[in-house]
Phi, psi and omega in degrees: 000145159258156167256158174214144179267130140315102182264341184179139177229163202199132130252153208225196195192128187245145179042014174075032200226279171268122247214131164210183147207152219272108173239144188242144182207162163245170186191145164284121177252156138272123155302357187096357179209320191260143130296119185196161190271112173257126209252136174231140185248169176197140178228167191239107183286133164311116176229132208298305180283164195299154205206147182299124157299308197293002192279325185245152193339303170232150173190159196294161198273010160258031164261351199274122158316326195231033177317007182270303196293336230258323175302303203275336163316298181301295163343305193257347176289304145011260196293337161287304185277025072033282175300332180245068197277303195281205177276121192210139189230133173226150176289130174227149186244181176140194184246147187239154132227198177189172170219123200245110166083029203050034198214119162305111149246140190256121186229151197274160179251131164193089175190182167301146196207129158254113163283095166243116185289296167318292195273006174285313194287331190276322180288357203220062174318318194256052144306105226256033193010068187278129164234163191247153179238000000 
């Protein structure tokens, strides 16, 4: 999950047609060297029946059922990566992927591992931050 502050709402109508509405929001990102305020937009297509909140892309988190865990989660993930911000080598038992062909392959991991954050965003610009469940 991301957390995002609201910065702005708007509905608008595209071709005199399709009725949305328009959400503009920020999140903290890192570049691999920086902390910075990243700006994201989202829109929501008009929908006539009643509809699920949670159900649409974003929506405020005291529609979320378990907003605690959601809090304590960004929280402890947050401050783990916090921690290893710089260059680190850790022992890890866990789960690895990779991606082949356009396909997740999942391999168990139980070794030595270096976290350089910086130097991942620089081989890998367009890193589209995918996790495994």
């Amino acid at each position: 999950p991301r957390y995002i502050r609201y910065e702005f709402k708007e509905k608008k109508i595209i071709n005199s047609k399709i009725k949305y509405f328009y959400i503009k929001a920020r999140y903290l990102d890192f570049n691999g060297k920086v902390f910075k305020e990243t700006l994201s937009e989202y829109i929501i297509k008009k929908f006539y029946k009643a509809k699920q909140i949670t159900t649409l892309e974003v929506f405020p988190l005291k529609y979320y059922p378990y907003k605690w865990q959601v809090k304590a989660y960004l929280t402890k993930y947050g401050r783990k990566f916090l921690s290893i911000i710089d260059v680190y080598f850790y022992e890890y038992k866990g789960k690895g992927f990779y991606i082949k062909k356009d396909r997740v392959i999942k391999i168990p991991i139980e070794s030595q591992v270096v976290v350089d954050a910086a130097y991942f965003r620089e081989e890998n610009p367009n890193y589209t931050r995918l996790s495994i469940k």
